[in-house]
Amino acid sequence: MKNGGRKKATIYDLSVLSGSSPSTVSAVLNGTWRKRRIKEATAALIRELAEKHQYTANRQAQGLRSSRSGLIGLLLPVHDNRYFSSMAQTFEAQVRARGQCPIVVSASRDPQQERETAETLISYSIDELFICGATDPDGVHEVCEKAGLKHINIDLPGSKVPSVISDNYEGGRMLTEAIIRQFPADRPLEAGELYLFGGRNDHASRERIRGFRAVKRNLLGGDPDDCIQTTGYSPNNTRAAFEAFHEKAGRLPRALFVNSSINFEGFLRFMAGHPHETFSDMVVGCYDYDPFASFLPFPVIMIRQNIEGMLAKAFAVMEEPRPAPVTHLIRPELIAPRTALTGPLDALKDVD
Amino acid sequence: MKNGGRKKATIYDLSVLSGSSPSTVSAVLNGTWRKRRIKEATAALIRELAEKHQYTANRQAQGLRSSRSGLIGLLLPVHDNRYFSSMAQTFEAQVRARGQCPIVVSASRDPQQERETAETLISYSIDELFICGATDPDGVHEVCEKAGLKHINIDLPGSKVPSVISDNYEGGRMLTEAIIRQFPADRPLEAGELYLFGGRNDHASRERIRGFRAVKRNLLGGDPDDCIQTTGYSPNNTRAAFEAFHEKAGRLPRALFVNSSINFEGFLRFMAGHPHETFSDMVVGCYDYDPFASFLPFPVIMIRQNIEGMLAKAFAVMEEPRPAPVTHLIRPELIAPRTALTGPLDALKDVD
DNA sequence: CTTTTTTGCACAATCGATGGTGCAAAGACT
DNA sequence: AGTCTTTGCACCATCGATTGTGCAAAAAAG
């Protein structure tokens, strides 16, 4: 142990050791030293000492002085879901690439928790906030606005700042069409056999449903309201809806459009209580991609939202000086059954 | 907009407004005011003003003064995986319940990135660090130790501080036995038909393999080395191992023990290139639980690690004054095929 | 009406880094 | 040698909250 091994070195420590003033040390270590006409030799000495004593700047002190922290926040509904956790993974990589520190938190889709979480992040002087899948983006906006914090919406749009979201209408169309086309010409799907389950009254669900209805009407004709069951996002409510349907109709629809992978988990819970045969001839489309879901015992067509695309766009928009509060749509991708895509995990090197 | 709507109020602002000194305001707002014998009326006035002006403390300033930040870190290998994202979700809840702010970051299973990430967190003066699934826990330990940061290992053990991990040996035994018992008595599994794929030379893999061998030897007899294929954690390497096996043997083993859900993703990639029939009579056991994986077209027996249990234990150990650097084992749970468990998501209320 | 005690609070130093300002020493120029 | 520049750096206030210390005014005791 070269140094005391205990407390972290500060610019004051280096100042004493180098015989320079703290401000000189600071300038050398934060890169502004040329502007301050510090001699190359002085700088070299200080850098060497910093290295030797493993100096790292105290970010709290830096942040206090500059009212910036180097932290970039991502506010998620939940972590444990492939869509959002991929979002977190990709976000981290992009923030790191910009030399800042990502901080990812979830707020449970609860408007109040969303606002409180934003407040907390603000108290740490985060520099920017990406609001992903928020139930009340404009509520979070208020909080950010008041603190002068730059922010942007992802996945679900707000009205006060720019939003970057999945093209849910187009995705809903693609998925619906793929479901219908999955059936053979000699026994085609009929209008009463295609149901949508899941989602609630948020922008994403509404747009997906709009796409669903448009294509369904076009290809199959009629579309009575009971073909659409908005169950909310809770797996258990979704399961209950399937149970109720099955109870009443004596069977499941031949084809399902499931609003999200979280709703799909509700379907799994239903599956657990029913034998294989119940699902043997059905086709399921799910808005969201999960590799394991793609290999279930019936054809599962999935929509993979373009997470990298959305985040890249969001970062780009963030850099604009005064971006207009418009909504940018990013096209998602249709994934055929039994497809295992590569993901952020593949970027890792696998040491042994 | 009642206040200026721009900058955040500070204790100095409230000091002017209330006619008290900044230190009095500070004491009132951080709860130490009784100790300082501040009058009830004064405190009430200040609280009222704070409320009115939506005062929130600047955590950077607080942290600078106290060299604590209220941040509790969780260092993960990756986000986008159900096991680790559930870990993140549960961690968040536990930290929030303690009135602190969770900060979750990933370090890609790369020893150097692990250390650098820890350094970064330290520069923000985090108060505690939970090191989960680190490739080099003792390396991270060095960094924490030097900064005087309390820390603990989860999921993979280190030797310098306490560790709380899954009982991988017992889990490996349970899973192996369940796989073997899944086969009917009239056509039992034979020794040469049970293979283990995935994992590498880390503690978890070694213990699982040890459990696998013990049970296999006991129930089926012999266990040649080629029944164990440690492919690392990369999905693509895992896939390649399956391809190679299939190429050589002309078929897959009847039974598989897959080391983790990430390795299972490698198996999915293999599956994508082969027809259904290839898997029709096989049984797969996977160390990790994923709800979708549980419903694949063949029996999938899974191990659900007790995440809540591990974290609860870890928090408990953290509170001990000088905990011994021992490893605490938490028993995982065997999950039968076609099981959809509830998870952290179910704690959310689903508003509409 | 003093002396002692208690109450209620203000003052000022401090945490570590930053950046504006000022000033001595060295060099350039007349 | 005297004036003007340039170089190289030190000094000090500042960011917002915390905390040890000190000291008036009020209350209690004598």
mmCIF file with all atom_site columns, C-alpha atoms (C1' of nucleotides) in Angstrom, chain A residues 12-22 24-25 42 45-46 49, chain D residues 9-10:
data_model
loop_
_atom_site.group_PDB
_atom_site.id
_atom_site.type_symbol
_atom_site.label_atom_id
_atom_site.label_alt_id
_atom_site.label_comp_id
_atom_site.label_asym_id
_atom_site.label_entity_id
_atom_site.label_seq_id
_atom_site.pdbx_PDB_ins_code
_atom_site.Cartn_x
_atom_site.Cartn_y
_atom_site.Cartn_z
_atom_site.occupancy
_atom_site.B_iso_or_equiv
_atom_site.pdbx_formal_charge
_atom_site.auth_seq_id
_atom_site.auth_comp_id
_atom_site.auth_asym_id
_atom_site.auth_atom_id
_atom_site.pdbx_PDB_model_num
ATOM 1  C CA    . TYR A 1 12 ? -5.112 20.030 -1.589  1.00 0.00 ? 12 TYR A CA    1
ATOM 2  C CA    . ASP A 1 13 ? -2.998 16.985 -0.901  1.00 0.00 ? 13 ASP A CA    1
ATOM 3  C CA    . LEU A 1 14 ? -1.493 17.213 -4.357  1.00 0.00 ? 14 LEU A CA    1
ATOM 4  C CA    . SER A 1 15 ? -1.074 20.928 -3.899  1.00 0.00 ? 15 SER A CA    1
ATOM 5  C CA    . VAL A 1 16 ? 1.146  20.375 -0.867  1.00 0.00 ? 16 VAL A CA    1
ATOM 6  C CA    . LEU A 1 17 ? 3.062  17.576 -2.504  1.00 0.00 ? 17 LEU A CA    1
ATOM 7  C CA    . SER A 1 18 ? 3.706  19.487 -5.702  1.00 0.00 ? 18 SER A CA    1
ATOM 8  C CA    . GLY A 1 19 ? 4.295  22.877 -4.159  1.00 0.00 ? 19 GLY A CA    1
ATOM 9  C CA    . SER A 1 20 ? 1.651  24.398 -6.413  1.00 0.00 ? 20 SER A CA    1
ATOM 10 C CA    . SER A 1 21 ? -1.604 25.979 -5.413  1.00 0.00 ? 21 SER A CA    1
ATOM 11 C CA    . PRO A 1 22 ? -4.856 24.002 -5.354  1.00 0.00 ? 22 PRO A CA    1
ATOM 12 C CA    . THR A 1 24 ? -3.212 25.021 -10.370 1.00 0.00 ? 24 THR A CA    1
ATOM 13 C CA    . VAL A 1 25 ? -3.678 21.386 -9.485  1.00 0.00 ? 25 VAL A CA    1
ATOM 14 C CA    . THR A 1 42 ? 4.384  21.863 -13.663 1.00 0.00 ? 42 THR A CA    1
ATOM 15 C CA    . LEU A 1 45 ? 4.687  16.890 -12.178 1.00 0.00 ? 45 LEU A CA    1
ATOM 16 C CA    . ILE A 1 46 ? 1.138  17.213 -10.964 1.00 0.00 ? 46 ILE A CA    1
ATOM 17 C CA    . LEU A 1 49 ? 1.652  12.815 -8.468  1.00 0.00 ? 49 LEU A CA    1
ATOM 18 C "C1'" . DC  D 2 9  ? 0.928  30.994 -11.059 1.00 0.00 ? 9  DC  D "C1'" 1
ATOM 19 C "C1'" . DA  D 2 10 ? -1.292 32.216 -6.236  1.00 0.00 ? 10 DA  D "C1'" 1
#
